[in-house]
PDB file of C-alpha atoms and ligand atoms in Angstrom:
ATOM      1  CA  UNK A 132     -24.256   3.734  -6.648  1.00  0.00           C
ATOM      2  CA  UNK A 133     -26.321   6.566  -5.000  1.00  0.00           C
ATOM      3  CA  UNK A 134     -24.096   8.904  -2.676  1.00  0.00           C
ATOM      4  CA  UNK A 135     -25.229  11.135  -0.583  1.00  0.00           C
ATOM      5  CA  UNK A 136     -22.593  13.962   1.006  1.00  0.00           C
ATOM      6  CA  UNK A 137     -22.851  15.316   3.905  1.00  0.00           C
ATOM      7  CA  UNK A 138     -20.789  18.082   5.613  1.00  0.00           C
ATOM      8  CA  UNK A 139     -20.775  21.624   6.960  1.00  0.00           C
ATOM      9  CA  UNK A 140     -20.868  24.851   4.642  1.00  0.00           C
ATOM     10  CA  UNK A 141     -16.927  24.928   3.741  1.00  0.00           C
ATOM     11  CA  UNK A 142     -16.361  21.188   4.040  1.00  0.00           C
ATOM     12  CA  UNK A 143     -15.409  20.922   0.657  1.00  0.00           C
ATOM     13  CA  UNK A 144     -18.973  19.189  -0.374  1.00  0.00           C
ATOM     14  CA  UNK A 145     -18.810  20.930  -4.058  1.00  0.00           C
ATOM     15  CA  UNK A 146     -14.944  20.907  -4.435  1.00  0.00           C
ATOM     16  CA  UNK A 147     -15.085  16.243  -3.616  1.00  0.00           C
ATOM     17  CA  UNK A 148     -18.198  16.177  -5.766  1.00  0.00           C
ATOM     18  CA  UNK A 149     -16.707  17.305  -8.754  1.00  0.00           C
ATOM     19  CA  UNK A 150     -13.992  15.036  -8.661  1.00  0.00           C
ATOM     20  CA  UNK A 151     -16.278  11.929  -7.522  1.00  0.00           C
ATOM     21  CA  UNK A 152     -19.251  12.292 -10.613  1.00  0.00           C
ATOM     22  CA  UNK A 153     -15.952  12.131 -12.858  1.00  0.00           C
ATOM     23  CA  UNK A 154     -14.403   9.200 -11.578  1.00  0.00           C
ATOM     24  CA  UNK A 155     -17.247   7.452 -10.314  1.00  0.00           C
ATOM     25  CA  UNK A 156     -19.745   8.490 -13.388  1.00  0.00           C
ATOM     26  CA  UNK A 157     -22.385   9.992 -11.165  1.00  0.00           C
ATOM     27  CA  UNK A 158     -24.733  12.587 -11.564  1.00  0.00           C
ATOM     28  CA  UNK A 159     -23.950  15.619  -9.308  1.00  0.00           C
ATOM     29  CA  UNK A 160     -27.001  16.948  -7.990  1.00  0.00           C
ATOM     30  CA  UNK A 161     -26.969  20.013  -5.909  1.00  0.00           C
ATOM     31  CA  UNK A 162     -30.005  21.616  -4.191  1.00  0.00           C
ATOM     32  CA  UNK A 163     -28.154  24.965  -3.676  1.00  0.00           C
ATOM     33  CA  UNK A 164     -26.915  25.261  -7.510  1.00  0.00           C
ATOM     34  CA  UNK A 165     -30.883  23.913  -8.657  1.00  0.00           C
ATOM     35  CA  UNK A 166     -31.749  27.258  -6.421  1.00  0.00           C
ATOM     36  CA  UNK A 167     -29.262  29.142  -7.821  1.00  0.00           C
ATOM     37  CA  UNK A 168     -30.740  28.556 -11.015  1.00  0.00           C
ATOM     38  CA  UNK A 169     -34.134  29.520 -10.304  1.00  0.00           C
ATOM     39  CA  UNK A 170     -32.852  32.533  -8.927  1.00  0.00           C
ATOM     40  CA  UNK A 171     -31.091  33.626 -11.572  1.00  0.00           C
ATOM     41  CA  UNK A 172     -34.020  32.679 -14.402  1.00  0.00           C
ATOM     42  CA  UNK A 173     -36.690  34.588 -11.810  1.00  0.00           C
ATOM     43  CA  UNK A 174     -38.847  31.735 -11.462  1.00  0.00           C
ATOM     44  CA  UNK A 175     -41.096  31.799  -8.831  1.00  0.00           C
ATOM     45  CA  UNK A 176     -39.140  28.758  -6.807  1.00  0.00           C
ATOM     46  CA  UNK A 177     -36.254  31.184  -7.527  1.00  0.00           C
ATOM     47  CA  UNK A 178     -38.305  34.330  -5.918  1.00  0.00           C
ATOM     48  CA  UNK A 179     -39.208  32.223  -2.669  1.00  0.00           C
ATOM     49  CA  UNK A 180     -35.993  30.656  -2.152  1.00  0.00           C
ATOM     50  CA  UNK A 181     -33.612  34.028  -2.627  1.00  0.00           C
ATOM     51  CA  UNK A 182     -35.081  35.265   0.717  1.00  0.00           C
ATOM     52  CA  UNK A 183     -34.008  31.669   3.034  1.00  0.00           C
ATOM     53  CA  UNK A 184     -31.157  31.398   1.021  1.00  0.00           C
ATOM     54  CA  UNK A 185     -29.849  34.993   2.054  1.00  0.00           C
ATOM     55  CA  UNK A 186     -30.289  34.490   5.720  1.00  0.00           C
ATOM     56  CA  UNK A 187     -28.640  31.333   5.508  1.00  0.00           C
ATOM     57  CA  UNK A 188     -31.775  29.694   6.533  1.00  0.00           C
ATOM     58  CA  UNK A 189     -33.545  26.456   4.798  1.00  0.00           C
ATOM     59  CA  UNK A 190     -35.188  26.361   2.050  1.00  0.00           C
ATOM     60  CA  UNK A 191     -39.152  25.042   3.225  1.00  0.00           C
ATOM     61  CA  UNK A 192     -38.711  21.448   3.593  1.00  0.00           C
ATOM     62  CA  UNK A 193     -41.660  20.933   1.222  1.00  0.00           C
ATOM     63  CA  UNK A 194     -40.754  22.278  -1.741  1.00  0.00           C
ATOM     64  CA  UNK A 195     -37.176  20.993  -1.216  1.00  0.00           C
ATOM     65  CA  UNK A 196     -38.358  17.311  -1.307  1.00  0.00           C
ATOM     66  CA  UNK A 197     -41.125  17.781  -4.082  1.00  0.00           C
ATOM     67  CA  UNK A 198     -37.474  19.340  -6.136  1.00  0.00           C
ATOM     68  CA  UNK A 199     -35.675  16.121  -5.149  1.00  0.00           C
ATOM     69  CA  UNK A 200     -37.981  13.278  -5.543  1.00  0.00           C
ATOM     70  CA  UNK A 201     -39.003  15.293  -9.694  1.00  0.00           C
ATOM     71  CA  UNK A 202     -35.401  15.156  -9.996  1.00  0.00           C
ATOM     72  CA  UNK A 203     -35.033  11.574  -8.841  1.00  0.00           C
ATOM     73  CA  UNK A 204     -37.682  10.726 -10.964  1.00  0.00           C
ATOM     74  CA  UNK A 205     -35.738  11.520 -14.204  1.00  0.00           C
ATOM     75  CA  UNK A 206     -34.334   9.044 -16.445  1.00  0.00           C
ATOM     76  CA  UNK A 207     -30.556  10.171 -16.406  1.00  0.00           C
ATOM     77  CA  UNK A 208     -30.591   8.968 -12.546  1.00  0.00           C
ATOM     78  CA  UNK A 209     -30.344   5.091 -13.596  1.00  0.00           C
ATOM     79  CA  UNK A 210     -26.917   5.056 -13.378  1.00  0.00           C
ATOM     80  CA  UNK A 211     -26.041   6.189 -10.024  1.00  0.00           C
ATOM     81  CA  UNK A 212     -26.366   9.634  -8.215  1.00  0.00           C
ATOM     82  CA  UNK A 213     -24.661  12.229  -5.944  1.00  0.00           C
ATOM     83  CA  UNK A 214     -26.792  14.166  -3.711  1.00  0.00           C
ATOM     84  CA  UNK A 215     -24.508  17.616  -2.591  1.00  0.00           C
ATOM     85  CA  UNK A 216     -26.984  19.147  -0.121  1.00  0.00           C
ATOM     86  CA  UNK A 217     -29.702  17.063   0.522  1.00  0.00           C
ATOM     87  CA  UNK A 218     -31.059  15.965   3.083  1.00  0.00           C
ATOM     88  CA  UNK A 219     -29.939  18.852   5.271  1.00  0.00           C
ATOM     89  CA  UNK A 220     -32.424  17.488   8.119  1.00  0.00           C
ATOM     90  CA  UNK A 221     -34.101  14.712   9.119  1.00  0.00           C
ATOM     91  CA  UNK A 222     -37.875  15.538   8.072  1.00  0.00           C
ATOM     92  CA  UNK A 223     -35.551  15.381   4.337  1.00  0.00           C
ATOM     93  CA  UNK A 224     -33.959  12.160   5.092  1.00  0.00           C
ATOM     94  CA  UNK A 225     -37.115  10.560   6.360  1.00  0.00           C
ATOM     95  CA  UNK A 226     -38.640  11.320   3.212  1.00  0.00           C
ATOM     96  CA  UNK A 227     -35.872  10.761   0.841  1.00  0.00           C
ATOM     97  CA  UNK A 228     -36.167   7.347   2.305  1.00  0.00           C
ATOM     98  CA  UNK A 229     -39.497   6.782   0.595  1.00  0.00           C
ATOM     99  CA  UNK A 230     -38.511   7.837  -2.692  1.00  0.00           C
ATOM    100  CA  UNK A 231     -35.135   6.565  -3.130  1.00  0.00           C
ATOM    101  CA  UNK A 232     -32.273   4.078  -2.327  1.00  0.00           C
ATOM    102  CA  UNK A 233     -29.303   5.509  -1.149  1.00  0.00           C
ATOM    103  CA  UNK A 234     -25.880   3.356  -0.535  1.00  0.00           C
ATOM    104  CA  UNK A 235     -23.832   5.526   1.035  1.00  0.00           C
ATOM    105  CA  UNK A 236     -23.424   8.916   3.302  1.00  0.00           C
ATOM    106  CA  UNK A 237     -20.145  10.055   3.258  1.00  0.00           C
ATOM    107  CA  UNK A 238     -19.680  12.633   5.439  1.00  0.00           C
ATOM    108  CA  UNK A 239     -16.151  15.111   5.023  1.00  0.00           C
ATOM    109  CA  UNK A 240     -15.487  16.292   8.527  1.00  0.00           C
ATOM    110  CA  UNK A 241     -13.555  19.858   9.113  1.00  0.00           C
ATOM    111  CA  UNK A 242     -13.860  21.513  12.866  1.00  0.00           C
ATOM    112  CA  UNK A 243     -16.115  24.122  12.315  1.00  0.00           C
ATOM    113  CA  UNK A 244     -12.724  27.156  13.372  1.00  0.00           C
ATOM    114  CA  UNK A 245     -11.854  26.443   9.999  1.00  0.00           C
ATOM    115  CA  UNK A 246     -15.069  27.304   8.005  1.00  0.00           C
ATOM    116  CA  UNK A 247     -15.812  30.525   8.357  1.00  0.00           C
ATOM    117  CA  UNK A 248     -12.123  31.242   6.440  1.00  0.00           C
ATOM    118  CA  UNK A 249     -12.734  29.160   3.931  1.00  0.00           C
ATOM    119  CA  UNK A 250     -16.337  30.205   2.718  1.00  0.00           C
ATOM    120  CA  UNK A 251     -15.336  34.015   3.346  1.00  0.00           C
ATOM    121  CA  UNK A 252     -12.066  33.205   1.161  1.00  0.00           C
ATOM    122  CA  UNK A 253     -14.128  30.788  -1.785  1.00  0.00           C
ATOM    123  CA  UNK A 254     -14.062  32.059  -5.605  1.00  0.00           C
ATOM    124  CA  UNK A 255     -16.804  29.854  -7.047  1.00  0.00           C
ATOM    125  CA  UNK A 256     -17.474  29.069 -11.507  1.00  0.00           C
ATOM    126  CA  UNK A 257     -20.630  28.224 -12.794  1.00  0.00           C
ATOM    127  CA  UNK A 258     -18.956  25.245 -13.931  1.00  0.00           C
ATOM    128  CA  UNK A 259     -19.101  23.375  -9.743  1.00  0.00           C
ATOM    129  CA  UNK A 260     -15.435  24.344  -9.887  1.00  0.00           C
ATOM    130  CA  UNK A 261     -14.794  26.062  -6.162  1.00  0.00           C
ATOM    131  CA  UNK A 262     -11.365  28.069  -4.852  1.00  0.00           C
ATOM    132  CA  UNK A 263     -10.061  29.596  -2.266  1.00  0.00           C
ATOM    133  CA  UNK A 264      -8.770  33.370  -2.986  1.00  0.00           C
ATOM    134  CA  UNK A 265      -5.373  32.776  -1.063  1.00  0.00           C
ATOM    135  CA  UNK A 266      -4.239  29.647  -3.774  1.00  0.00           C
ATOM    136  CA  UNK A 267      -5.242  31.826  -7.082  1.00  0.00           C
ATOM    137  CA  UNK A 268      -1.916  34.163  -6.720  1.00  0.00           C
ATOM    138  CA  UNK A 269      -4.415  36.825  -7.946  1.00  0.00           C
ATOM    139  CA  UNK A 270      -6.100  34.941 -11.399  1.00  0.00           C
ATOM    140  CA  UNK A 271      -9.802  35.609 -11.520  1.00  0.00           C
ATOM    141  CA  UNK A 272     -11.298  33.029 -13.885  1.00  0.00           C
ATOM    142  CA  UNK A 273     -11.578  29.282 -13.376  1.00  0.00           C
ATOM    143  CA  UNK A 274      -8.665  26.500 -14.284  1.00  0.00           C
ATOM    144  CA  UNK A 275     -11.152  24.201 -15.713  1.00  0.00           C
ATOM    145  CA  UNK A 276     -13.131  25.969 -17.765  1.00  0.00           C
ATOM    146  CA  UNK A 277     -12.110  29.572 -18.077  1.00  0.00           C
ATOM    147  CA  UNK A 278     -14.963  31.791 -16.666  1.00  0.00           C
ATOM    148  CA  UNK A 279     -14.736  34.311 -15.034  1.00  0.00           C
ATOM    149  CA  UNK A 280     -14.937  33.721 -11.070  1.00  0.00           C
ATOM    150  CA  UNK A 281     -17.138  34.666  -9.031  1.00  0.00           C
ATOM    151  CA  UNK A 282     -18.328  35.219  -4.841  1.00  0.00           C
ATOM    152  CA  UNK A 283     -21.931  33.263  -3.612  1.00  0.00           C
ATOM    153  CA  UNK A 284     -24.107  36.391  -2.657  1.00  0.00           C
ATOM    154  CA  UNK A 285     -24.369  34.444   0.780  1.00  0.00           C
ATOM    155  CA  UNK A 286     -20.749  33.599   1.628  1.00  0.00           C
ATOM    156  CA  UNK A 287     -20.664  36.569   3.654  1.00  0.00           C
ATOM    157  CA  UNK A 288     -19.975  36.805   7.235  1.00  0.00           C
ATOM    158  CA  UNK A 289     -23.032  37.309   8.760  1.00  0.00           C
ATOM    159  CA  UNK A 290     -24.681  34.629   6.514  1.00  0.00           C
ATOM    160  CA  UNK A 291     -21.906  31.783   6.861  1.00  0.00           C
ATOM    161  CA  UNK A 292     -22.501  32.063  10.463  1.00  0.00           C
ATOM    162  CA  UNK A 293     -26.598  31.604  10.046  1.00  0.00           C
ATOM    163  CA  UNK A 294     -25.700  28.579   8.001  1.00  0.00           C
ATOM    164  CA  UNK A 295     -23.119  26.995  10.350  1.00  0.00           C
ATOM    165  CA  UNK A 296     -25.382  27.687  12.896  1.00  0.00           C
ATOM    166  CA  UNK A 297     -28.270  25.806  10.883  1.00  0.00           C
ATOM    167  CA  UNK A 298     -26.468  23.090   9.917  1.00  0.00           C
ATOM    168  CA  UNK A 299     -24.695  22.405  13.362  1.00  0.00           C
ATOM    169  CA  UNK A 300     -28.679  22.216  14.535  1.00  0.00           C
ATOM    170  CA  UNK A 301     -30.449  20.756  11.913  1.00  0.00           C
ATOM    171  CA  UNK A 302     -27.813  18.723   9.400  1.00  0.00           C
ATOM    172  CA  UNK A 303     -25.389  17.079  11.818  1.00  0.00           C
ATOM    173  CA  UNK A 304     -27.844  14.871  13.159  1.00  0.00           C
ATOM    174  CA  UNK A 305     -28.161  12.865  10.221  1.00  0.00           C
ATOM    175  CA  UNK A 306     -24.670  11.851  10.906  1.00  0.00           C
ATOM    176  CA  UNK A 307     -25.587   9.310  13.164  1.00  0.00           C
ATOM    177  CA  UNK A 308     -29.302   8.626  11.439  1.00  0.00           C
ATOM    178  CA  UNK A 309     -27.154   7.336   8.786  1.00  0.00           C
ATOM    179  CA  UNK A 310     -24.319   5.634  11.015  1.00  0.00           C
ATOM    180  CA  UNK A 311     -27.639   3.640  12.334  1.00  0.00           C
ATOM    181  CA  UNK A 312     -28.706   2.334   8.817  1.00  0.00           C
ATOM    182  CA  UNK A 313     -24.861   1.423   8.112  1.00  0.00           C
ATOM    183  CA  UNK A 314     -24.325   3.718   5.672  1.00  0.00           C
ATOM    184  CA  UNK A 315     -21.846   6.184   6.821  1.00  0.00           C
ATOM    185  CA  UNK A 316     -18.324   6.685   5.421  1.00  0.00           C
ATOM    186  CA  UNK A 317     -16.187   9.516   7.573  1.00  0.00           C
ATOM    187  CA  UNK A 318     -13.547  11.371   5.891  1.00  0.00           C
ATOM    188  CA  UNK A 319     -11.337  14.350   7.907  1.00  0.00           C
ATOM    189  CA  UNK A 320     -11.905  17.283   5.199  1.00  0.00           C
ATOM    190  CA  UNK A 321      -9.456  19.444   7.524  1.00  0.00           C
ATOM    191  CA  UNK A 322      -6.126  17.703   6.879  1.00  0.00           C
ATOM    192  CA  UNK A 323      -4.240  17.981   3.393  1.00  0.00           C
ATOM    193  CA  UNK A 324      -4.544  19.202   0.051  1.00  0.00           C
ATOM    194  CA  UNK A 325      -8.314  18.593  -2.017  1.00  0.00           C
ATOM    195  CA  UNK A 326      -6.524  15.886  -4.179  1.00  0.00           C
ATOM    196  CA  UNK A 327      -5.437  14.253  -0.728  1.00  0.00           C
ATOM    197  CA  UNK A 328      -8.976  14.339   0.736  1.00  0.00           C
ATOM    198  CA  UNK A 329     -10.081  13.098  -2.621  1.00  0.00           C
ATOM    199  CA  UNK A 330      -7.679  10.058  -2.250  1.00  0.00           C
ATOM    200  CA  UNK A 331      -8.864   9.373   1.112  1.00  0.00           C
ATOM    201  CA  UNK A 332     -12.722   9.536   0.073  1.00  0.00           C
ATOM    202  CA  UNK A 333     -11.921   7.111  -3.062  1.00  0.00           C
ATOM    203  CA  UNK A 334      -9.713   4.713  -0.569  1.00  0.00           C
ATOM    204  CA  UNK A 335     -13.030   4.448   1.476  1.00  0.00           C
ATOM    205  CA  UNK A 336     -15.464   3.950  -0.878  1.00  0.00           C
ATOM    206  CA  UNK A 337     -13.376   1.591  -2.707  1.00  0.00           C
ATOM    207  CA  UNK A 338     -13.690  -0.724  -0.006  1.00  0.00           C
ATOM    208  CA  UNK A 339     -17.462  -0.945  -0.408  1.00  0.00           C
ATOM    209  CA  UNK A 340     -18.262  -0.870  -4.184  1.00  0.00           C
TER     210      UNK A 340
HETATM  211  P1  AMP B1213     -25.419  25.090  -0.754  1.00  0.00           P
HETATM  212  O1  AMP B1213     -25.070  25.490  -2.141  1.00  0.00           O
HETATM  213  O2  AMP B1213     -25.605  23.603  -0.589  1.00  0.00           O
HETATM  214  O3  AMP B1213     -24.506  25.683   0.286  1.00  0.00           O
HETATM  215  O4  AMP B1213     -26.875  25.706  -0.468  1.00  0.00           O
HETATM  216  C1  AMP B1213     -27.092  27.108  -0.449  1.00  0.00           C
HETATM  217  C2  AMP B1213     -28.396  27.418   0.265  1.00  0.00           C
HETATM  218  O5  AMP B1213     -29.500  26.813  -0.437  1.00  0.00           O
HETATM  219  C3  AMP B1213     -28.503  26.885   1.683  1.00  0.00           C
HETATM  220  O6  AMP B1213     -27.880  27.739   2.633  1.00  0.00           O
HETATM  221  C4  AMP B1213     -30.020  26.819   1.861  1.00  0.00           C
HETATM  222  O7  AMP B1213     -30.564  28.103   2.100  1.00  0.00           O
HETATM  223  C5  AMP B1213     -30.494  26.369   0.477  1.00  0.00           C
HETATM  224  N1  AMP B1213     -30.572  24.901   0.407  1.00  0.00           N
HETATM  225  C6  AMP B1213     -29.762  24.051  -0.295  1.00  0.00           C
HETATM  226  N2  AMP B1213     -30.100  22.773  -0.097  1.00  0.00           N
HETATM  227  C7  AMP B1213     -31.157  22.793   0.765  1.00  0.00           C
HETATM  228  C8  AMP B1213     -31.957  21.786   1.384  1.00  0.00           C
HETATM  229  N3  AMP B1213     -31.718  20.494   1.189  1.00  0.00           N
HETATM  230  N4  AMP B1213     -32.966  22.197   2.194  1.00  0.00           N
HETATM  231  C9  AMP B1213     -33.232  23.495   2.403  1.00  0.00           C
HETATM  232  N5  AMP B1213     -32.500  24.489   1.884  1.00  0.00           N
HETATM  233  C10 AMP B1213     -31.469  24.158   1.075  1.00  0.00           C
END
């Protein structure tokens, strides 16, 4: 099965996709943590990126999709994928069409007064682990794995609102671009507990596999 998710910054995108490669034995692919990486090693994908990815703008659509469709390309993909962060527009999911088959969008739906809070408030590990400050009663490395904790250099204020602003524009159109191939599962990330929401998502796609 090849997943894409889909949701605003603060939908809990990273948080579900943990939890979903585990139980569904995918392989969690995120465009923000491959740019993450580049920017940390200082390569020069890295050095190009670190500038869109501070203003909470998009990475160029080109070298986005020429990331994706190498990464697609890999052996380790066979057995089924999660895609956490692309396509984040429809230029992406026009040409993510030509290079691969996905079976699924599942989009986790929060209204968009909540996500400013919870990206200002997120603790992140290298691990994919994600929390909020306000549930860690003060602990600074992660449950899972225990590293130390960190904060995104763009979950900041000013940022967070560039990228709600860019994905209200941009990303929720492919919403319904997916609703019109049949391929959308909805899931309210607002309501309940991450375990809850995870039960929810799992209920859903259930149904389908
Ligand atoms: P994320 O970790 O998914 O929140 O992504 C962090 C940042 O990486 C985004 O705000 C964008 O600047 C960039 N980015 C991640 N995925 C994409 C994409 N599919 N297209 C363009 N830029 C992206």
């Amino acid at each position: 099965m090849n997943i894409i998710l889909l949701g605003a910054p603060g939908a809990g995108k990273g948080t579900q996709a943990v939890k979903l490669a585990e139980k569904y034995r995918l392989l969690h692919i995120s465009t923000g943590d491959i740019f993450r990486a580049n920017i940390k090693g200082g390569t020069p994908i890295g050095k190009l990126a670190a500038s869109y990815i501070d203003a909470g703008k998009l990475v160029p659509d080109d070298v986005t999709c020429e990331i994706v469709k190498d990464r697609l390309g890999k052996e380790d993909v066979k057995g089924g994928y999660m895609l956490d962060g692309f396509p984040r527009n429809l230029y992406q999911a026009e040409q993510l069409d030509g290079f691969a088959a996905i079976d699924v969008c599942l989009n986790i739906d929060v209204d968009p007064a909540l996500l400013m809070d919870r990206i200002c408030g997120r603790r992140v590990c290298s691990c994919g682990a994600s929390y909020h400050v306000s549930t860690l009663n003060g602990k600074t490395t992660c449950a899972r794995c225990g590293k130390e904790l960190y904060v995104r250099k763009d979950d900041n204020p000013e940022t967070v609102g560039a990228r709600i602003e860019t994905y209200e524009k941009q990303t929720a159109p492919l919403i319904d671009y997916y609703k019109k191939q049949g391929k959308l599962v909805a899931v309210d990330g607002g309501k309940g507990s991450p375990d809850e929401i995870f039960a929810e998502i799992c209920k859903q796609l259930d149904k389908i596999l």
